[in-house]
Amino acid sequence: MDTLFGQLAHLYAVDLCCDDNLIPFYERLGMQRGTAMVRRDYARQSGATSTQPRKEMALTEL
């Protein structure tokens, strides 16, 4: 982790999402607890591209 943090030192922020049982590990490395939201498209999990183009949605449509 020290190597990774060294490589990312030029960045303003490093955000990481983890399971609750890993929080103490990352806190010991100097990270702070935060809240995150994620959205997953499990149909694309393999990395394959979709056969249909995605429609862009404006925030006002949500």
PDB file of N, CA and C in Angstrom:
ATOM      1  N   MET A   1       0.828  -1.189   0.000  1.00  0.00           N
ATOM      2  CA  MET A   1       0.000   0.000   0.000  1.00  0.00           C
ATOM      3  C   MET A   1       0.869   1.247   0.000  1.00  0.00           C
ATOM      4  N   ASP A   2       2.005   1.203   0.686  1.00  0.00           N
ATOM      5  CA  ASP A   2       2.887   2.377   0.687  1.00  0.00           C
ATOM      6  C   ASP A   2       3.340   2.721  -0.727  1.00  0.00           C
ATOM      7  N   THR A   3       3.644   1.697  -1.526  1.00  0.00           N
ATOM      8  CA  THR A   3       4.047   1.931  -2.913  1.00  0.00           C
ATOM      9  C   THR A   3       2.909   2.567  -3.700  1.00  0.00           C
ATOM     10  N   LEU A   4       1.719   2.036  -3.530  1.00  0.00           N
ATOM     11  CA  LEU A   4       0.553   2.581  -4.233  1.00  0.00           C
ATOM     12  C   LEU A   4       0.293   4.020  -3.820  1.00  0.00           C
ATOM     13  N   PHE A   5       0.304   4.292  -2.523  1.00  0.00           N
ATOM     14  CA  PHE A   5       0.087   5.662  -2.054  1.00  0.00           C
ATOM     15  C   PHE A   5       1.177   6.596  -2.583  1.00  0.00           C
ATOM     16  N   GLY A   6       2.393   6.100  -2.692  1.00  0.00           N
ATOM     17  CA  GLY A   6       3.476   6.909  -3.252  1.00  0.00           C
ATOM     18  C   GLY A   6       3.212   7.263  -4.711  1.00  0.00           C
ATOM     19  N   GLN A   7       2.707   6.313  -5.469  1.00  0.00           N
ATOM     20  CA  GLN A   7       2.395   6.548  -6.879  1.00  0.00           C
ATOM     21  C   GLN A   7       1.218   7.499  -7.051  1.00  0.00           C
ATOM     22  N   LEU A   8       0.360   7.577  -6.046  1.00  0.00           N
ATOM     23  CA  LEU A   8      -0.824   8.436  -6.120  1.00  0.00           C
ATOM     24  C   LEU A   8      -0.658   9.752  -5.372  1.00  0.00           C
ATOM     25  N   ALA A   9       0.533  10.003  -4.843  1.00  0.00           N
ATOM     26  CA  ALA A   9       0.774  11.169  -3.982  1.00  0.00           C
ATOM     27  C   ALA A   9       0.482  12.502  -4.674  1.00  0.00           C
ATOM     28  N   HIS A  10       0.557  12.548  -5.986  1.00  0.00           N
ATOM     29  CA  HIS A  10       0.310  13.801  -6.717  1.00  0.00           C
ATOM     30  C   HIS A  10      -1.178  14.132  -6.833  1.00  0.00           C
ATOM     31  N   LEU A  11      -2.038  13.194  -6.466  1.00  0.00           N
ATOM     32  CA  LEU A  11      -3.475  13.406  -6.587  1.00  0.00           C
ATOM     33  C   LEU A  11      -4.049  14.101  -5.355  1.00  0.00           C
ATOM     34  N   TYR A  12      -5.084  14.895  -5.560  1.00  0.00           N
ATOM     35  CA  TYR A  12      -5.761  15.572  -4.458  1.00  0.00           C
ATOM     36  C   TYR A  12      -6.458  14.575  -3.555  1.00  0.00           C
ATOM     37  N   ALA A  13      -7.084  13.549  -4.135  1.00  0.00           N
ATOM     38  CA  ALA A  13      -7.879  12.609  -3.350  1.00  0.00           C
ATOM     39  C   ALA A  13      -7.702  11.195  -3.887  1.00  0.00           C
ATOM     40  N   VAL A  14      -7.782  10.254  -2.985  1.00  0.00           N
ATOM     41  CA  VAL A  14      -7.832   8.836  -3.334  1.00  0.00           C
ATOM     42  C   VAL A  14      -9.064   8.283  -2.627  1.00  0.00           C
ATOM     43  N   ASP A  15     -10.035   7.855  -3.379  1.00  0.00           N
ATOM     44  CA  ASP A  15     -11.271   7.312  -2.822  1.00  0.00           C
ATOM     45  C   ASP A  15     -11.253   5.801  -2.994  1.00  0.00           C
ATOM     46  N   LEU A  16     -11.700   5.110  -1.974  1.00  0.00           N
ATOM     47  CA  LEU A  16     -11.701   3.654  -1.982  1.00  0.00           C
ATOM     48  C   LEU A  16     -12.975   3.166  -1.319  1.00  0.00           C
ATOM     49  N   CYS A  17     -13.627   2.208  -1.920  1.00  0.00           N
ATOM     50  CA  CYS A  17     -14.798   1.574  -1.316  1.00  0.00           C
ATOM     51  C   CYS A  17     -14.388   0.181  -0.861  1.00  0.00           C
ATOM     52  N   CYS A  18     -14.803  -0.197   0.341  1.00  0.00           N
ATOM     53  CA  CYS A  18     -14.439  -1.511   0.856  1.00  0.00           C
ATOM     54  C   CYS A  18     -15.538  -2.040   1.764  1.00  0.00           C
ATOM     55  N   ASP A  19     -15.462  -3.318   2.060  1.00  0.00           N
ATOM     56  CA  ASP A  19     -16.390  -3.928   3.012  1.00  0.00           C
ATOM     57  C   ASP A  19     -16.088  -3.423   4.412  1.00  0.00           C
ATOM     58  N   ASP A  20     -17.108  -3.420   5.276  1.00  0.00           N
ATOM     59  CA  ASP A  20     -16.964  -2.899   6.641  1.00  0.00           C
ATOM     60  C   ASP A  20     -15.818  -3.538   7.409  1.00  0.00           C
ATOM     61  N   ASN A  21     -15.579  -4.831   7.194  1.00  0.00           N
ATOM     62  CA  ASN A  21     -14.525  -5.497   7.955  1.00  0.00           C
ATOM     63  C   ASN A  21     -13.118  -5.036   7.564  1.00  0.00           C
ATOM     64  N   LEU A  22     -12.979  -4.316   6.449  1.00  0.00           N
ATOM     65  CA  LEU A  22     -11.672  -3.810   6.019  1.00  0.00           C
ATOM     66  C   LEU A  22     -11.413  -2.370   6.458  1.00  0.00           C
ATOM     67  N   ILE A  23     -12.423  -1.707   6.992  1.00  0.00           N
ATOM     68  CA  ILE A  23     -12.269  -0.305   7.388  1.00  0.00           C
ATOM     69  C   ILE A  23     -11.124  -0.112   8.376  1.00  0.00           C
ATOM     70  N   PRO A  24     -10.999  -0.913   9.435  1.00  0.00           N
ATOM     71  CA  PRO A  24      -9.870  -0.711  10.360  1.00  0.00           C
ATOM     72  C   PRO A  24      -8.504  -0.815   9.679  1.00  0.00           C
ATOM     73  N   PHE A  25      -8.368  -1.707   8.713  1.00  0.00           N
ATOM     74  CA  PHE A  25      -7.107  -1.848   7.972  1.00  0.00           C
ATOM     75  C   PHE A  25      -6.746  -0.543   7.272  1.00  0.00           C
ATOM     76  N   TYR A  26      -7.695   0.027   6.544  1.00  0.00           N
ATOM     77  CA  TYR A  26      -7.423   1.259   5.806  1.00  0.00           C
ATOM     78  C   TYR A  26      -7.287   2.462   6.736  1.00  0.00           C
ATOM     79  N   GLU A  27      -7.990   2.465   7.861  1.00  0.00           N
ATOM     80  CA  GLU A  27      -7.813   3.554   8.830  1.00  0.00           C
ATOM     81  C   GLU A  27      -6.397   3.531   9.402  1.00  0.00           C
ATOM     82  N   ARG A  28      -5.847   2.346   9.616  1.00  0.00           N
ATOM     83  CA  ARG A  28      -4.458   2.252  10.115  1.00  0.00           C
ATOM     84  C   ARG A  28      -3.463   2.797   9.103  1.00  0.00           C
ATOM     85  N   LEU A  29      -3.842   2.833   7.845  1.00  0.00           N
ATOM     86  CA  LEU A  29      -2.980   3.384   6.800  1.00  0.00           C
ATOM     87  C   LEU A  29      -3.179   4.890   6.622  1.00  0.00           C
ATOM     88  N   GLY A  30      -4.031   5.489   7.450  1.00  0.00           N
ATOM     89  CA  GLY A  30      -4.233   6.926   7.404  1.00  0.00           C
ATOM     90  C   GLY A  30      -5.434   7.377   6.604  1.00  0.00           C
ATOM     91  N   MET A  31      -6.216   6.440   6.111  1.00  0.00           N
ATOM     92  CA  MET A  31      -7.415   6.820   5.363  1.00  0.00           C
ATOM     93  C   MET A  31      -8.536   7.136   6.340  1.00  0.00           C
ATOM     94  N   GLN A  32      -9.480   7.941   5.891  1.00  0.00           N
ATOM     95  CA  GLN A  32     -10.619   8.330   6.710  1.00  0.00           C
ATOM     96  C   GLN A  32     -11.879   7.645   6.207  1.00  0.00           C
ATOM     97  N   ARG A  33     -12.738   7.294   7.138  1.00  0.00           N
ATOM     98  CA  ARG A  33     -14.014   6.672   6.795  1.00  0.00           C
ATOM     99  C   ARG A  33     -14.873   7.669   6.022  1.00  0.00           C
ATOM    100  N   GLY A  34     -15.576   7.199   5.024  1.00  0.00           N
ATOM    101  CA  GLY A  34     -16.461   8.053   4.231  1.00  0.00           C
ATOM    102  C   GLY A  34     -17.685   7.264   3.809  1.00  0.00           C
ATOM    103  N   THR A  35     -18.505   7.895   3.026  1.00  0.00           N
ATOM    104  CA  THR A  35     -19.699   7.255   2.505  1.00  0.00           C
ATOM    105  C   THR A  35     -19.589   7.219   0.988  1.00  0.00           C
ATOM    106  N   ALA A  36     -20.043   6.135   0.396  1.00  0.00           N
ATOM    107  CA  ALA A  36     -19.951   6.013  -1.059  1.00  0.00           C
ATOM    108  C   ALA A  36     -21.256   5.452  -1.614  1.00  0.00           C
ATOM    109  N   MET A  37     -21.507   5.786  -2.838  1.00  0.00           N
ATOM    110  CA  MET A  37     -22.622   5.221  -3.583  1.00  0.00           C
ATOM    111  C   MET A  37     -22.032   4.675  -4.873  1.00  0.00           C
ATOM    112  N   VAL A  38     -22.566   3.579  -5.349  1.00  0.00           N
ATOM    113  CA  VAL A  38     -22.075   2.993  -6.593  1.00  0.00           C
ATOM    114  C   VAL A  38     -23.246   2.579  -7.466  1.00  0.00           C
ATOM    115  N   ARG A  39     -22.969   2.446  -8.734  1.00  0.00           N
ATOM    116  CA  ARG A  39     -23.951   1.929  -9.683  1.00  0.00           C
ATOM    117  C   ARG A  39     -23.230   0.910 -10.547  1.00  0.00           C
ATOM    118  N   ARG A  40     -23.785  -0.255 -10.683  1.00  0.00           N
ATOM    119  CA  ARG A  40     -23.160  -1.330 -11.436  1.00  0.00           C
ATOM    120  C   ARG A  40     -24.056  -1.765 -12.591  1.00  0.00           C
ATOM    121  N   ASP A  41     -23.440  -2.083 -13.708  1.00  0.00           N
ATOM    122  CA  ASP A  41     -24.125  -2.685 -14.843  1.00  0.00           C
ATOM    123  C   ASP A  41     -23.545  -4.084 -14.985  1.00  0.00           C
ATOM    124  N   TYR A  42     -24.122  -5.039 -14.262  1.00  0.00           N
ATOM    125  CA  TYR A  42     -23.566  -6.388 -14.198  1.00  0.00           C
ATOM    126  C   TYR A  42     -23.572  -7.086 -15.553  1.00  0.00           C
ATOM    127  N   ALA A  43     -24.396  -6.646 -16.481  1.00  0.00           N
ATOM    128  CA  ALA A  43     -24.386  -7.223 -17.818  1.00  0.00           C
ATOM    129  C   ALA A  43     -23.074  -6.924 -18.538  1.00  0.00           C
ATOM    130  N   ARG A  44     -22.360  -5.888 -18.083  1.00  0.00           N
ATOM    131  CA  ARG A  44     -21.092  -5.502 -18.711  1.00  0.00           C
ATOM    132  C   ARG A  44     -19.896  -5.884 -17.859  1.00  0.00           C
ATOM    133  N   GLN A  45     -20.105  -6.693 -16.853  1.00  0.00           N
ATOM    134  CA  GLN A  45     -19.053  -7.038 -15.908  1.00  0.00           C
ATOM    135  C   GLN A  45     -17.858  -7.714 -16.571  1.00  0.00           C
ATOM    136  N   SER A  46     -18.076  -8.458 -17.627  1.00  0.00           N
ATOM    137  CA  SER A  46     -16.993  -9.171 -18.301  1.00  0.00           C
ATOM    138  C   SER A  46     -16.062  -8.227 -19.043  1.00  0.00           C
ATOM    139  N   GLY A  47     -16.473  -6.985 -19.213  1.00  0.00           N
ATOM    140  CA  GLY A  47     -15.666  -6.028 -19.971  1.00  0.00           C
ATOM    141  C   GLY A  47     -16.077  -5.951 -21.430  1.00  0.00           C
ATOM    142  N   ALA A  48     -16.982  -6.832 -21.853  1.00  0.00           N
ATOM    143  CA  ALA A  48     -17.462  -6.814 -23.235  1.00  0.00           C
ATOM    144  C   ALA A  48     -18.294  -5.562 -23.469  1.00  0.00           C
ATOM    145  N   THR A  49     -18.217  -5.044 -24.649  1.00  0.00           N
ATOM    146  CA  THR A  49     -19.016  -3.866 -24.978  1.00  0.00           C
ATOM    147  C   THR A  49     -20.434  -4.286 -25.300  1.00  0.00           C
ATOM    148  N   SER A  50     -21.352  -3.411 -25.012  1.00  0.00           N
ATOM    149  CA  SER A  50     -22.769  -3.670 -25.264  1.00  0.00           C
ATOM    150  C   SER A  50     -23.038  -3.594 -26.757  1.00  0.00           C
ATOM    151  N   THR A  51     -24.014  -4.342 -27.225  1.00  0.00           N
ATOM    152  CA  THR A  51     -24.392  -4.279 -28.634  1.00  0.00           C
ATOM    153  C   THR A  51     -25.311  -3.098 -28.915  1.00  0.00           C
ATOM    154  N   GLN A  52     -25.897  -2.521 -27.873  1.00  0.00           N
ATOM    155  CA  GLN A  52     -26.777  -1.374 -28.044  1.00  0.00           C
ATOM    156  C   GLN A  52     -26.147  -0.151 -27.386  1.00  0.00           C
ATOM    157  N   PRO A  53     -26.186   0.993 -28.082  1.00  0.00           N
ATOM    158  CA  PRO A  53     -25.628   2.203 -27.466  1.00  0.00           C
ATOM    159  C   PRO A  53     -26.451   2.621 -26.249  1.00  0.00           C
ATOM    160  N   ARG A  54     -25.772   3.209 -25.284  1.00  0.00           N
ATOM    161  CA  ARG A  54     -26.450   3.679 -24.092  1.00  0.00           C
ATOM    162  C   ARG A  54     -27.032   5.064 -24.333  1.00  0.00           C
ATOM    163  N   LYS A  55     -28.221   5.297 -23.787  1.00  0.00           N
ATOM    164  CA  LYS A  55     -28.826   6.616 -23.863  1.00  0.00           C
ATOM    165  C   LYS A  55     -28.292   7.446 -22.708  1.00  0.00           C
ATOM    166  N   GLU A  56     -27.766   8.597 -23.011  1.00  0.00           N
ATOM    167  CA  GLU A  56     -27.306   9.512 -21.977  1.00  0.00           C
ATOM    168  C   GLU A  56     -28.533  10.115 -21.311  1.00  0.00           C
ATOM    169  N   MET A  57     -28.501  10.211 -20.001  1.00  0.00           N
ATOM    170  CA  MET A  57     -29.646  10.712 -19.254  1.00  0.00           C
ATOM    171  C   MET A  57     -29.234  11.980 -18.489  1.00  0.00           C
ATOM    172  N   ALA A  58     -29.996  13.020 -18.644  1.00  0.00           N
ATOM    173  CA  ALA A  58     -29.741  14.245 -17.900  1.00  0.00           C
ATOM    174  C   ALA A  58     -30.195  14.057 -16.464  1.00  0.00           C
ATOM    175  N   LEU A  59     -29.553  14.766 -15.549  1.00  0.00           N
ATOM    176  CA  LEU A  59     -29.920  14.663 -14.138  1.00  0.00           C
ATOM    177  C   LEU A  59     -31.382  15.015 -13.902  1.00  0.00           C
ATOM    178  N   THR A  60     -31.930  15.868 -14.743  1.00  0.00           N
ATOM    179  CA  THR A  60     -33.339  16.255 -14.565  1.00  0.00           C
ATOM    180  C   THR A  60     -34.290  15.122 -14.896  1.00  0.00           C
ATOM    181  N   GLU A  61     -33.809  14.100 -15.601  1.00  0.00           N
ATOM    182  CA  GLU A  61     -34.650  12.960 -15.964  1.00  0.00           C
ATOM    183  C   GLU A  61     -34.687  11.905 -14.864  1.00  0.00           C
ATOM    184  N   LEU A  62     -33.858  12.031 -13.862  1.00  0.00           N
ATOM    185  CA  LEU A  62     -33.771  11.007 -12.824  1.00  0.00           C
ATOM    186  C   LEU A  62     -34.912  11.080 -11.848  1.00  0.00           C
TER     187      LEU A  62
END
